[in-house]
Coordinates of N, CA and C in Angstrom, one line a residue:
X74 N 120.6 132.9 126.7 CA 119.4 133.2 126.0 C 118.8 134.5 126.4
X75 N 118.3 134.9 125.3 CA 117.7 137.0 125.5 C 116.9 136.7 125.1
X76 N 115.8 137.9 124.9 CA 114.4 138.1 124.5 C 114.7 137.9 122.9
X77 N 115.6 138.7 122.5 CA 115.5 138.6 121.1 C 115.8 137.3 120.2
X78 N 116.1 136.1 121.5 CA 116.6 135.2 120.8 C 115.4 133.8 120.9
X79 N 114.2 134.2 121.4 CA 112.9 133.6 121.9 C 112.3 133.7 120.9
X80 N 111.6 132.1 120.2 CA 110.9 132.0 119.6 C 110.0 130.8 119.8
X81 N 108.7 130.8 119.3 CA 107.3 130.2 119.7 C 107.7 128.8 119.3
X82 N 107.3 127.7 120.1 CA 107.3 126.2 119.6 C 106.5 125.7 118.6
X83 N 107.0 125.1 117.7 CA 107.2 124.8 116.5 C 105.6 124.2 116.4
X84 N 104.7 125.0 115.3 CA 103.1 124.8 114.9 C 102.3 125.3 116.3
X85 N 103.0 126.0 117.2 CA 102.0 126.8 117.9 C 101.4 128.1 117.4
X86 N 102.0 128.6 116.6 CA 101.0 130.0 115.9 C 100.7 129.6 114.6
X87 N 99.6 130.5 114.4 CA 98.9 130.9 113.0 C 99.5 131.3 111.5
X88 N 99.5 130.8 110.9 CA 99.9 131.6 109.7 C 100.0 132.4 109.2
X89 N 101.2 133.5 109.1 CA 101.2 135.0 109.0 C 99.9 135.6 107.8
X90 N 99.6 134.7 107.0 CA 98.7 134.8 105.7 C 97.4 135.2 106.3
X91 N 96.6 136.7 106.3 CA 95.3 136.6 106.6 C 94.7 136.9 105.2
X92 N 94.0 135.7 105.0 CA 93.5 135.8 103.4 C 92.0 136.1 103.4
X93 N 91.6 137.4 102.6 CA 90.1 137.2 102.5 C 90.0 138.3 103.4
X94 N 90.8 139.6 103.7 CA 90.8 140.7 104.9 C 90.7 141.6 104.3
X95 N 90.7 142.0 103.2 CA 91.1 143.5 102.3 C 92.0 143.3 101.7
X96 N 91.7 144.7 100.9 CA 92.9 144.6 100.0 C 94.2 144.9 100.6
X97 N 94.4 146.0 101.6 CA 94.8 146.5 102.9 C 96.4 145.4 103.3
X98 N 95.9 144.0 103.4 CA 96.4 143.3 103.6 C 97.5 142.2 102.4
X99 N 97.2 142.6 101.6 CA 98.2 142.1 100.5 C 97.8 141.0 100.0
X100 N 97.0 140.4 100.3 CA 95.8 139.1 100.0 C 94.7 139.1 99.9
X101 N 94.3 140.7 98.8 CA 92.7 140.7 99.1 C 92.2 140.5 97.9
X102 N 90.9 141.0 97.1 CA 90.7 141.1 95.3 C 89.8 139.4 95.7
X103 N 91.4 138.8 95.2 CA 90.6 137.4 94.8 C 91.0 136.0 96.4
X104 N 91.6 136.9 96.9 CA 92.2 135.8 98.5 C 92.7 134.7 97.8
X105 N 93.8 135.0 97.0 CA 95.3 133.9 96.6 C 94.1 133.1 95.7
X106 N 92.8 132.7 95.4 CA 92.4 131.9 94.3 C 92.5 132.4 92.8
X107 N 93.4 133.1 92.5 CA 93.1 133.7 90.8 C 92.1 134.2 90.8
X108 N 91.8 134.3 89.4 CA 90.8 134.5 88.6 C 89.9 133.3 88.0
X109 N 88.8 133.2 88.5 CA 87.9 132.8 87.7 C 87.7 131.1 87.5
X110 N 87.1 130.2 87.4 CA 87.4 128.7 87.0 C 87.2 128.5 88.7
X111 N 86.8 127.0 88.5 CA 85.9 126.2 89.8 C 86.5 125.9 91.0
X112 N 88.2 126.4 91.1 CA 88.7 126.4 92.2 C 88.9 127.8 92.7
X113 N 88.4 128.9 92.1 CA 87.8 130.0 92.4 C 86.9 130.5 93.2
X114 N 85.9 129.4 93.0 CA 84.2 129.7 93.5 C 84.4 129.0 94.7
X115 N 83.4 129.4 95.4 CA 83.0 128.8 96.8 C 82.7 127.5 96.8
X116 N 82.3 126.6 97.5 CA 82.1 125.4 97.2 C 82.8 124.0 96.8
X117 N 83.6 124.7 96.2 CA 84.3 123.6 95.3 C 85.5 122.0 96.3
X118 N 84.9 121.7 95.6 CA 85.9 120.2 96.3 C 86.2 119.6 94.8
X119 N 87.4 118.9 95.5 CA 88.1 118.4 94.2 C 87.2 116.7 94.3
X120 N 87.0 116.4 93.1 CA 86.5 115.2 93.5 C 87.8 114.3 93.3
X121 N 87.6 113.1 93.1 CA 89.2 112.0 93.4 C 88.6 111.7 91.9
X122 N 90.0 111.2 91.2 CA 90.3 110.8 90.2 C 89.9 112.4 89.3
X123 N 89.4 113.6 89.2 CA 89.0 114.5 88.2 C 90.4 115.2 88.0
X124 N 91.0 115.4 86.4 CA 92.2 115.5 85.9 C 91.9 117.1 84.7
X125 N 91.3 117.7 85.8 CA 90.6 119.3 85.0 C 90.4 119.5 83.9
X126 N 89.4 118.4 83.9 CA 87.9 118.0 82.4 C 88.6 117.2 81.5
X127 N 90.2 116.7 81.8 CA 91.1 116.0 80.4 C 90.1 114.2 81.3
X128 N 89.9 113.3 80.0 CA 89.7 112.4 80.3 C 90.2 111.3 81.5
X129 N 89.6 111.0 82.5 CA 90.5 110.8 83.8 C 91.1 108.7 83.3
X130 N 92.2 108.9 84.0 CA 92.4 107.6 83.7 C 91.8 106.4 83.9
X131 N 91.1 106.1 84.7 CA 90.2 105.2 85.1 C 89.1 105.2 84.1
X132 N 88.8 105.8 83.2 CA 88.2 105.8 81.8 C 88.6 105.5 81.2
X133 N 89.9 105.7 80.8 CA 90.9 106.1 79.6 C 91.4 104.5 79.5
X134 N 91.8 103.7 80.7 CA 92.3 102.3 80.7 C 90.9 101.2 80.6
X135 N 91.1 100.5 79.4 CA 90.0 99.4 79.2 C 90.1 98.2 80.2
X136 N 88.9 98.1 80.4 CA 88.7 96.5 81.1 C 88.5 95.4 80.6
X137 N 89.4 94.6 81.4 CA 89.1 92.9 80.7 C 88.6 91.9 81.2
X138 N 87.5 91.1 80.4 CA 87.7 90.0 81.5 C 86.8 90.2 82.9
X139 N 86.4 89.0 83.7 CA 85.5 89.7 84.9 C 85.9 89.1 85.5
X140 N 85.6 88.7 86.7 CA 86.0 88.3 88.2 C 84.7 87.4 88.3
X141 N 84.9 86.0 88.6 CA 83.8 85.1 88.8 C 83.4 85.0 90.5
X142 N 82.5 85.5 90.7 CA 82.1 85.6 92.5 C 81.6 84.4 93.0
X143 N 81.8 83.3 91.8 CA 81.4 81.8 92.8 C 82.5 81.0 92.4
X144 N 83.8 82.1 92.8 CA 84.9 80.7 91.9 C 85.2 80.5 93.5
X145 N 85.4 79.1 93.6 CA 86.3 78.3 94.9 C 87.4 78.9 94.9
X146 N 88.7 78.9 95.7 CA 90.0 79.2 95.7 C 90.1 78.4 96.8
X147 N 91.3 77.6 96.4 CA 91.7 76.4 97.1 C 93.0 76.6 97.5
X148 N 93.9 76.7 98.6 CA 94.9 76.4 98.9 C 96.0 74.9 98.7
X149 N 97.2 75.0 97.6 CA 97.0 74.0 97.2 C 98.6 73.5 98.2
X150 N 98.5 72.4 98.6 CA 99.9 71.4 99.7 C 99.8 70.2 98.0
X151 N 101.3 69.7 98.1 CA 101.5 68.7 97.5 C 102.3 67.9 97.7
X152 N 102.4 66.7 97.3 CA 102.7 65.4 98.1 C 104.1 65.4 98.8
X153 N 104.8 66.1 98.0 CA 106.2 66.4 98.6 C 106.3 67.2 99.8
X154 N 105.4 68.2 100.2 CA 105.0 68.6 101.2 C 104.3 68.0 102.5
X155 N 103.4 66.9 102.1 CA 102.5 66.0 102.6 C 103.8 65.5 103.6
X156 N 105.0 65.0 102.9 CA 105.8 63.5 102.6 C 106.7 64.1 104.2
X157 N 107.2 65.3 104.1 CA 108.1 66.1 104.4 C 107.0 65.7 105.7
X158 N 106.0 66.3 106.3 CA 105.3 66.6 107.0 C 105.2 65.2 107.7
X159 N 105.3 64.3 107.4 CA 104.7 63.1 107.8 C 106.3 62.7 108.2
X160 N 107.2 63.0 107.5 CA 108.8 62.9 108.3 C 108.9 63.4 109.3
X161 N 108.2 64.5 109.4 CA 108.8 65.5 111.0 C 107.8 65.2 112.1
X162 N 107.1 64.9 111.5 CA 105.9 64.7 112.8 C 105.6 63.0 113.3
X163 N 105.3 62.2 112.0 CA 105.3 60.7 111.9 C 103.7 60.1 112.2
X164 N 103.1 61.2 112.0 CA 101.8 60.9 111.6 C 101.2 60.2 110.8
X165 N 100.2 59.9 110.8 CA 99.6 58.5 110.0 C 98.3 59.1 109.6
X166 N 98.0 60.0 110.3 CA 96.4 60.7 110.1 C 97.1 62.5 110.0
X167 N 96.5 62.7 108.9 CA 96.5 64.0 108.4 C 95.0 64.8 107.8
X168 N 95.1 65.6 108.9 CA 93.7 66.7 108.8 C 93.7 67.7 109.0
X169 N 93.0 68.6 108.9 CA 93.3 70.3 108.6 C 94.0 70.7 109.7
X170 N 93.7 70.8 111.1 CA 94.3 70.9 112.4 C 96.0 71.0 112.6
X171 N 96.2 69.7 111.7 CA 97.3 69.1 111.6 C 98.3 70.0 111.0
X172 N 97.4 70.6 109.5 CA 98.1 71.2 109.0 C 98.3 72.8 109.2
X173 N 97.1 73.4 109.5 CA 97.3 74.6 110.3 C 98.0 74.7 111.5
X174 N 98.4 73.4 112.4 CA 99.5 73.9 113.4 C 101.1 73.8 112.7
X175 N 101.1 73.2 111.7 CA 102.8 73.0 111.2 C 102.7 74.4 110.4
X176 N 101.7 75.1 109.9 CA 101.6 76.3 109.0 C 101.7 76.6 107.8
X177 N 100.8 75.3 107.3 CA 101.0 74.7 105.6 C 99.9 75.5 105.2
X178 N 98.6 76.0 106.3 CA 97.8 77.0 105.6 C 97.3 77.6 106.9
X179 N 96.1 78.4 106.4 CA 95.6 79.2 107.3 C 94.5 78.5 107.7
X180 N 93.9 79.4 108.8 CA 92.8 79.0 109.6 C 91.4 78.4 108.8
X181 N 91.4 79.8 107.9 CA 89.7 79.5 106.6 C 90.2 78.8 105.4
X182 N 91.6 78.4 105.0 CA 91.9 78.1 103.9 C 91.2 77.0 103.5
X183 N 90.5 76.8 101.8 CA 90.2 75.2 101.7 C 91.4 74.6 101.2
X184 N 91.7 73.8 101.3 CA 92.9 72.5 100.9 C 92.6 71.8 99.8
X185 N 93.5 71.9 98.8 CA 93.5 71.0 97.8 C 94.8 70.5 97.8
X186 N 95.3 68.9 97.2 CA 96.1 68.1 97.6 C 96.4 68.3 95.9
X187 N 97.4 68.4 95.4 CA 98.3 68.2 94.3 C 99.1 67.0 94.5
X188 N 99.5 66.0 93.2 CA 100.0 65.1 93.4 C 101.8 65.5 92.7
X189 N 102.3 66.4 92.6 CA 103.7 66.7 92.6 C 104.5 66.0 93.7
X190 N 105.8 65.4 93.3 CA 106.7 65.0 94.1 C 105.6 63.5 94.7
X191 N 106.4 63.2 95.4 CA 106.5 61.2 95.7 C 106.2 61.3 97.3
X192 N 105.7 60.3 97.3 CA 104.9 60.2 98.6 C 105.4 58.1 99.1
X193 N 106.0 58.5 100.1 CA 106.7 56.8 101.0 C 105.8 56.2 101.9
X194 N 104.9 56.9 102.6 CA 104.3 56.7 103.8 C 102.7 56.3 103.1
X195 N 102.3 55.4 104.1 CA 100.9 55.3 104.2 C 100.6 56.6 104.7
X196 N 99.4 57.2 104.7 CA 98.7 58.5 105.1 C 97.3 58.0 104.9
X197 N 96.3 58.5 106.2 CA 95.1 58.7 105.8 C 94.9 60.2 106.1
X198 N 94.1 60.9 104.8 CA 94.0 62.1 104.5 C 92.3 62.9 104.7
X199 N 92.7 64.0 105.5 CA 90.8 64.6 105.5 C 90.6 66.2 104.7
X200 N 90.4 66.3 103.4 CA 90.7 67.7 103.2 C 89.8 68.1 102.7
X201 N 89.9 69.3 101.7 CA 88.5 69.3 100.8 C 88.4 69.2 99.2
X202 N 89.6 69.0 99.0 CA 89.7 68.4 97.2 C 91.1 67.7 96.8
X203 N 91.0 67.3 96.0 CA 92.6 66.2 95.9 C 92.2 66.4 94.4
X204 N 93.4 66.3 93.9 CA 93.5 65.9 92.1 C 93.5 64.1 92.3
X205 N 93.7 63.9 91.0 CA 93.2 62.4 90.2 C 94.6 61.9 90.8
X206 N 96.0 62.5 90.2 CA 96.8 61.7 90.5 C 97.4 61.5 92.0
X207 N 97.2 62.4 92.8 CA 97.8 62.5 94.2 C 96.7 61.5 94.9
X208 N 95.1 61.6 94.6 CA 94.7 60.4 95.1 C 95.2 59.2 94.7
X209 N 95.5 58.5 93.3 CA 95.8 57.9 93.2 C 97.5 56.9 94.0
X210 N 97.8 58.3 94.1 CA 99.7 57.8 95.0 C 99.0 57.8 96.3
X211 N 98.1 58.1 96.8 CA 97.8 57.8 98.3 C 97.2 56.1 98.5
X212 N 96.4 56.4 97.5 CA 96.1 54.6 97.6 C 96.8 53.4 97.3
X213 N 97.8 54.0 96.6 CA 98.6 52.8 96.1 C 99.4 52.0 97.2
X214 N 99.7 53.7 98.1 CA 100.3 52.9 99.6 C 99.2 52.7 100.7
X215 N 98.1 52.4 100.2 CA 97.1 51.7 100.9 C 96.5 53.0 101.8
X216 N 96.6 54.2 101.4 CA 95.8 55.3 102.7 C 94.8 55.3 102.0
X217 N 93.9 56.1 102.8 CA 92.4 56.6 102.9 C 92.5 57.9 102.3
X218 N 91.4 58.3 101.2 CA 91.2 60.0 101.1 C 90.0 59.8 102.2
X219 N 89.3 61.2 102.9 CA 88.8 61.7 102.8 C 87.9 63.4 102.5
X220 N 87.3 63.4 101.7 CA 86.7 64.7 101.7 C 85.5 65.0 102.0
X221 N 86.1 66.3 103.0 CA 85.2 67.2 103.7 C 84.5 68.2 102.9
X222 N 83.2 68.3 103.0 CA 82.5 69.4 102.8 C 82.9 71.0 103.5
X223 N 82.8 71.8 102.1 CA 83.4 73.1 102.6 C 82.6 73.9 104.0
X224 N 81.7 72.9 104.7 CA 80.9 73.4 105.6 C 81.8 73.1 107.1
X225 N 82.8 71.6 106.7 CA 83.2 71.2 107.8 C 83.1 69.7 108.0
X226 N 81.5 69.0 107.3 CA 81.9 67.9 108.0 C 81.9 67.0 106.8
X227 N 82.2 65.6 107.0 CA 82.7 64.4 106.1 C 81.9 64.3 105.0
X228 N 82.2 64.2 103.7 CA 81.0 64.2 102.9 C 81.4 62.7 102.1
X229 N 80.4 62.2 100.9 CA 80.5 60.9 100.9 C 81.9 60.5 99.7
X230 N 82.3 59.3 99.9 CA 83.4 59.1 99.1 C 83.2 59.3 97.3
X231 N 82.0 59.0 96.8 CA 81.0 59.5 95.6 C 81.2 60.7 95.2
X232 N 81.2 61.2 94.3 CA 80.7 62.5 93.8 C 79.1 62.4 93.5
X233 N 78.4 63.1 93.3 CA 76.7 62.9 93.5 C 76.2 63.2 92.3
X234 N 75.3 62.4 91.6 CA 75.4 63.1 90.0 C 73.6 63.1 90.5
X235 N 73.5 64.3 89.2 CA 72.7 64.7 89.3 C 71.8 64.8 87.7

């Protein structure tokens, strides 16, 4: 290794480019911005989405449809699931706990029970919504629904009319 073969570590110096120094310097007049127009002038920031005055896309593509902010979303397990679960484990009581430790949902998820696929076992069930027919195959082998209020605790076997 020589002197002439020494060079600076890699983004330790400055950019040979002194822009905005004179004309003197090979970069002066307009300092590399052209001529003229809003990336010219001082100030300027690009704003996000601006496509230089052509109509930006987020305009240009229509919307459909809206997004409901009081819709439930339910996590849905079904009986063939239930069935499987109740094989590996041999449970008789099935409740949220139960099912967030085997990893059929998550921690905040609500549970809704679908009655897809066939169900052998008695089961008493604690969740927060069941369809018509999957209650129906629970009782026929004599289990229990119950549903829980999306607050947590037991709510009544009734729906509440109003």
């Amino acid at each position: 290794m020589e002197l002439h073969n020494l060079k600076p570590a890699a983004r330790s110096t400055k950019s040979s480019k002194r822009i905005g120094r004179g004309e003197g310097s090979g970069k002066g007049g307009t300092s590399t911005k052209g001529h003229k127009g809003a990336q010219s002038r001082s100030g300027y920031s690009r704003k996000v989405g601006f496509e230089g005055g052509q109509m930006p896309l987020y305009r240009l593509v229509p919307k459909r449809g809206f997004k409901n902010i009081n819709r439930v979303e339910y996590s849905p397990i079904n009986l063939s699931s239930l069935q499987a679960l109740v094989n590996q484990t041999q449970a008789t009581e099935i409740d949220l706990s139960l099912l967030i430790e085997h990893g059929l949902i998550s921690k905040r998820d609500l549970v809704k029970v679908l009655g897809n696929g066939t169900l052998e076992s008695k089961i008493n069930i604690s969740i927060h919504a069941i369809s018509k027919s999957a209650r129906e195959a629970i009782e026929k082998l004599g289990g229990t629904v119950t549903i829980i209020d999306t607050k947590g605790k037991a709510a009544s076997e009734e729906t509440p009319e109003n």
